[in-house]
mmCIF file of C-alpha atoms in Angstrom:
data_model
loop_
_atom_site.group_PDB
_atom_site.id
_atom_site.type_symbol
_atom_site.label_atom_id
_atom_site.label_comp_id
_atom_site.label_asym_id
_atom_site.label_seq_id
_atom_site.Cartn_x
_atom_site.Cartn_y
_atom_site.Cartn_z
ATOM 1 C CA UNK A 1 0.000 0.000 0.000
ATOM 2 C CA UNK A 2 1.310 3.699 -0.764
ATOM 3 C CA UNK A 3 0.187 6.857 0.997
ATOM 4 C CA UNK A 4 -2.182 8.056 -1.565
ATOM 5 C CA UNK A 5 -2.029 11.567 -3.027
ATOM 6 C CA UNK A 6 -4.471 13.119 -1.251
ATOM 7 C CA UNK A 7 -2.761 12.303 2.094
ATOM 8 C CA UNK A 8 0.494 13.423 0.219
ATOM 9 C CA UNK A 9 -0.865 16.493 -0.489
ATOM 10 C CA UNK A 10 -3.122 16.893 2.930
ATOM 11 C CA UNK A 11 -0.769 16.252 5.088
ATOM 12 C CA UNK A 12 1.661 18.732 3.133
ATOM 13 C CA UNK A 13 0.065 21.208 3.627
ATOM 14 C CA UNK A 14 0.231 21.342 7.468
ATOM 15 C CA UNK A 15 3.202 19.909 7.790
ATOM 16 C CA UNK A 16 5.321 21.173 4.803
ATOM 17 C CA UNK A 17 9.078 20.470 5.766
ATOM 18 C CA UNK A 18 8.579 17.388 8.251
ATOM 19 C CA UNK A 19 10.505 15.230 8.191
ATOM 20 C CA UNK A 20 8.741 12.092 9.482
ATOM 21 C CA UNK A 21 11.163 9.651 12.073
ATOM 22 C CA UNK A 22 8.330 7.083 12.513
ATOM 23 C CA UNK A 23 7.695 7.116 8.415
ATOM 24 C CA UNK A 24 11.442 5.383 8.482
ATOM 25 C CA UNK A 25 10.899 3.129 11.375
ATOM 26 C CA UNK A 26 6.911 2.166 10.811
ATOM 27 C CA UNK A 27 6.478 2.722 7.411
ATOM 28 C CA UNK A 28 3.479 0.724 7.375
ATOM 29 C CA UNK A 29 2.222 2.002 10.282
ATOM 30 C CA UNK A 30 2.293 5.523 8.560
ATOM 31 C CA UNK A 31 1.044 4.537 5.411
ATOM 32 C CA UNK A 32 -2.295 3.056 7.294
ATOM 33 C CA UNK A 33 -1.937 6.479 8.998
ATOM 34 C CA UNK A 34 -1.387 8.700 6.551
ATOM 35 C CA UNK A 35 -4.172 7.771 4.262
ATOM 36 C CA UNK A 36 -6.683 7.167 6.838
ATOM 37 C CA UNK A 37 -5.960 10.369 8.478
ATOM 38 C CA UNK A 38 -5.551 12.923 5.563
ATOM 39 C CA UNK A 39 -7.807 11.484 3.249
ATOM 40 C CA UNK A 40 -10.436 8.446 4.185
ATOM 41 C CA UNK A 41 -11.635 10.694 6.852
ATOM 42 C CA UNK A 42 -12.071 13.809 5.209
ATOM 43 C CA UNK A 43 -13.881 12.592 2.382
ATOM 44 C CA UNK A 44 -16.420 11.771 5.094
ATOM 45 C CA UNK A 45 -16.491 15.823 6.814
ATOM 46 C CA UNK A 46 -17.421 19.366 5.597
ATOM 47 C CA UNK A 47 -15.277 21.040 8.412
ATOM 48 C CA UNK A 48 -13.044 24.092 7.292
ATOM 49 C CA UNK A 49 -9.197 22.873 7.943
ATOM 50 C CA UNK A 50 -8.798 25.577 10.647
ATOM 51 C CA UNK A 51 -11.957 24.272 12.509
ATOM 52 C CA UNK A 52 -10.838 21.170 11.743
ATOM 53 C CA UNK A 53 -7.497 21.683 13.934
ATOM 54 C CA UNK A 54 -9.209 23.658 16.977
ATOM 55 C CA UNK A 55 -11.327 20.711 17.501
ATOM 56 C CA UNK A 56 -7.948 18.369 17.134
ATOM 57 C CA UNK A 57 -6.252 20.733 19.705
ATOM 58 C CA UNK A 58 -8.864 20.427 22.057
ATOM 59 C CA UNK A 59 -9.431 16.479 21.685
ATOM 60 C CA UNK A 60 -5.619 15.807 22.149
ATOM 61 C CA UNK A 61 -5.738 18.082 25.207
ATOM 62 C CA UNK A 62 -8.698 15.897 26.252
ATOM 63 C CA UNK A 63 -7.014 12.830 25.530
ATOM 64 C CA UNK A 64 -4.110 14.215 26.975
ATOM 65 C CA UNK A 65 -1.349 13.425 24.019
ATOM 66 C CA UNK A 66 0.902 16.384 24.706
ATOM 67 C CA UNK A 67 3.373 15.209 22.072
ATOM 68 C CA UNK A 68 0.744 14.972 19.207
ATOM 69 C CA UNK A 69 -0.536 18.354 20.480
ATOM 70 C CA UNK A 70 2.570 20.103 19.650
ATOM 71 C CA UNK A 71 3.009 18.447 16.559
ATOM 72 C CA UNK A 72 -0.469 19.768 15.525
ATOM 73 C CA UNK A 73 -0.079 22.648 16.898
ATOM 74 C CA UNK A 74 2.694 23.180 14.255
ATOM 75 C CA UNK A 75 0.195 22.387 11.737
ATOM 76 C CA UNK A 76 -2.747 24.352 13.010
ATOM 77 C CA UNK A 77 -0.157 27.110 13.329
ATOM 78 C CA UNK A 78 1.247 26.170 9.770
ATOM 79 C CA UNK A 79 -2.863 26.463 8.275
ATOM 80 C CA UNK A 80 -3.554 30.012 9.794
ATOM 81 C CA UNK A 81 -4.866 28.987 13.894
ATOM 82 C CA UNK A 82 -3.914 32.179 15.243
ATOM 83 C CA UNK A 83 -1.755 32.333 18.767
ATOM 84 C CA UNK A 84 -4.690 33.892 20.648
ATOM 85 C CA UNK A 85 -7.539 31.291 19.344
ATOM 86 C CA UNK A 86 -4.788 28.291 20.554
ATOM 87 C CA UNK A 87 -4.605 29.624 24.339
ATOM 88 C CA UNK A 88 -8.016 30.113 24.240
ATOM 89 C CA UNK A 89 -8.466 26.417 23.277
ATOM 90 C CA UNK A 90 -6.100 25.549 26.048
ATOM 91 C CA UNK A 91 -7.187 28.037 28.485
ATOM 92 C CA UNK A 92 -11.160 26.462 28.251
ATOM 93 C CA UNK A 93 -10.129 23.567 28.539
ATOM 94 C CA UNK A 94 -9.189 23.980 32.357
ATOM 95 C CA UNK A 95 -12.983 23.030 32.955
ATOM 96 C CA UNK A 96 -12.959 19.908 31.428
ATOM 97 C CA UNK A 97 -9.282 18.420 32.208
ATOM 98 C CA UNK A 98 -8.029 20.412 35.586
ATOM 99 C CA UNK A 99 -5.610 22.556 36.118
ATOM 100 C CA UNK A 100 -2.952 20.453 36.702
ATOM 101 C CA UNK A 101 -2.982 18.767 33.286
ATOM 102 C CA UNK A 102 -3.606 21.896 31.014
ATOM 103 C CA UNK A 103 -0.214 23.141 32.735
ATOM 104 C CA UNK A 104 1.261 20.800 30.760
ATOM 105 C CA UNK A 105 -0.101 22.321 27.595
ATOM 106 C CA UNK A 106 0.122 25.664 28.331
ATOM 107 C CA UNK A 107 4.371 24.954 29.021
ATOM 108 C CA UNK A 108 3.739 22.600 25.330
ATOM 109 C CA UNK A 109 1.722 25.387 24.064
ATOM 110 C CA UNK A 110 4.722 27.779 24.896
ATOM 111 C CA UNK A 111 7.763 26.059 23.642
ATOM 112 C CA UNK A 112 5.952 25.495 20.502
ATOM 113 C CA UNK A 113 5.150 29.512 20.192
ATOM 114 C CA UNK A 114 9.140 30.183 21.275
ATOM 115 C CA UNK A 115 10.604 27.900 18.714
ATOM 116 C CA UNK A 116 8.083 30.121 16.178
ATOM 117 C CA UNK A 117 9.489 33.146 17.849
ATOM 118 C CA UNK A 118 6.059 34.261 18.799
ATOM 119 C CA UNK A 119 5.761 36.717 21.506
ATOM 120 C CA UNK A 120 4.954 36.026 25.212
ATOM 121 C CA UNK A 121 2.776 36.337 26.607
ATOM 122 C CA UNK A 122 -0.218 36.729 24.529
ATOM 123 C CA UNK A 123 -2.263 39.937 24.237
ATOM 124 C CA UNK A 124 -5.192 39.896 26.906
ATOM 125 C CA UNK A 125 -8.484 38.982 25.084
ATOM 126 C CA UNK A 126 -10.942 39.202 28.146
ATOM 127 C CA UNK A 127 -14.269 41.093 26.981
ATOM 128 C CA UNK A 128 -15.416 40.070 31.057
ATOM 129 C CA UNK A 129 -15.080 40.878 34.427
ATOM 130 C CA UNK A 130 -14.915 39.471 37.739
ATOM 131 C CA UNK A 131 -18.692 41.139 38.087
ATOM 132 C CA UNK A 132 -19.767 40.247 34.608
ATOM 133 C CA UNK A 133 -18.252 37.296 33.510
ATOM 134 C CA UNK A 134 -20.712 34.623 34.863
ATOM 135 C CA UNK A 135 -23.661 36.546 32.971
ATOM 136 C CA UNK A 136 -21.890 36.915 30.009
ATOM 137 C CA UNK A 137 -20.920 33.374 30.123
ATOM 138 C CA UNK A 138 -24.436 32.065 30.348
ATOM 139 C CA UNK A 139 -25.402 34.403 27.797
ATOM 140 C CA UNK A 140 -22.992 32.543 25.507
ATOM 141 C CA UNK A 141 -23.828 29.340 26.719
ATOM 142 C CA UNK A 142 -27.498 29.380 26.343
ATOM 143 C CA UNK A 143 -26.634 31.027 22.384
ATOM 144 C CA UNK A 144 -24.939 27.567 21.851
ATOM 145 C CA UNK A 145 -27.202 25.124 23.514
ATOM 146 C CA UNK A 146 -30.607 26.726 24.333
ATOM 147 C CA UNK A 147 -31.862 26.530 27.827
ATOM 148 C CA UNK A 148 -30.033 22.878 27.817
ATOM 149 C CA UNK A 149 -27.787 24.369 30.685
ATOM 150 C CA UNK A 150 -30.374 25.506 32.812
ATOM 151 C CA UNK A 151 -32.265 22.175 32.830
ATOM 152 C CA UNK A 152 -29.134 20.829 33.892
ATOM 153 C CA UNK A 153 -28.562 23.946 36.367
ATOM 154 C CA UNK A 154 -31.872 22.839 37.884
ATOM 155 C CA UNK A 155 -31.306 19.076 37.680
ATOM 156 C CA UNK A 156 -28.077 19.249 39.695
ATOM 157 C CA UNK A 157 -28.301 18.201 43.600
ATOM 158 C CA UNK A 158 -27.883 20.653 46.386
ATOM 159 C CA UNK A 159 -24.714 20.117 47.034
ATOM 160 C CA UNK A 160 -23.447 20.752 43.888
ATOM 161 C CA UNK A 161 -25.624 23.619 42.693
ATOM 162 C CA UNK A 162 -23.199 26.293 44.237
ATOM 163 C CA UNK A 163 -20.146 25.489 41.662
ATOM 164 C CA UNK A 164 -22.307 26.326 38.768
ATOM 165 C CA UNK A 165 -22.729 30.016 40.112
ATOM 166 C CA UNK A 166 -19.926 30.409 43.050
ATOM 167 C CA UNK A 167 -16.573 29.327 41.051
ATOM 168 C CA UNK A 168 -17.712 31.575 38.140
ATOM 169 C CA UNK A 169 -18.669 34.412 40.495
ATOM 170 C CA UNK A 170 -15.150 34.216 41.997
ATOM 171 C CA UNK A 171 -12.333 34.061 39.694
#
């Protein structure tokens, strides 16, 4: 099997002067990889490729694959993901991963933007403030998922009800 064109050209395009270590020591591996990644799946998505690498950033944060992450942050980077929308991706995640892990990214996140020779740290971007930021917040939220979050808001026992409004109210 050969890495077809597509993925050729694909994964080109993010990733113009790699130089791949594992496509000399796997090359099968990659080839599976390759055309799987940069061109089965895609013919099966209508995602622009910079939405496209936000949501990779924030899975591989999930997943938490720092090494992948920087190597697609060089190609989100590489495709036009600006430095400010990458912390942000980083900086939500906090909620979903803990502090402790996106600390890892944000020091990934870093070296990646210092090899690139991009400027530290990053123009503030808050449109909040301590006193608005929870409003504004569920303002956003309820523009993305209805009144899905207040159901759940509602649904939540007593003892948890306070970190939906307190930690928000705080920080």
């Amino acid at each position: 099997m050969a890495i077809s064109k597509t993925a050729q050209a694909n994964h080109k395009e993010l990733f113009p002067d790699l130089k791949s270590t594992l496509k000399v020591t796997d090359p099968e591996f990659i080839e599976v990889f390759d055309n799987f990644n940069f061109d089965e799946v895609l013919q099966h998505q209508n995602l622009d490729l910079k939405l496209r690498m936000k949501i990779t950033l924030a899975a591989l944060i999930a997943m938490q694959s720092v090494n992948e992450y920087q190597a697609m942050l060089n190609g989100a980077l590489n495709v036009g993901v600006t430095p400010v929308e990458v912390k942000e991706i980083v900086y939500q995640a906090t909620a979903y991963v803990g502090l402790g892990k996106v600390f890892d990214f944000l020091h990934a996140t870093n070296a990646v933007f210092t090899e690139r020779h991009i400027s530290l740290p990053i123009e503030g971007q808050s449109t909040t403030t301590p006193a608005t930021r929870y409003e504004k917040g569920l303002e956003t939220v309820r523009q993305l998922a209805g009144d899905a979050v207040d159901k759940m808001q509602e649904n939540l026992p007593e003892n948890e009800k306070h970190f939906a409004t307190q930690i928000a109210r705080t920080n």
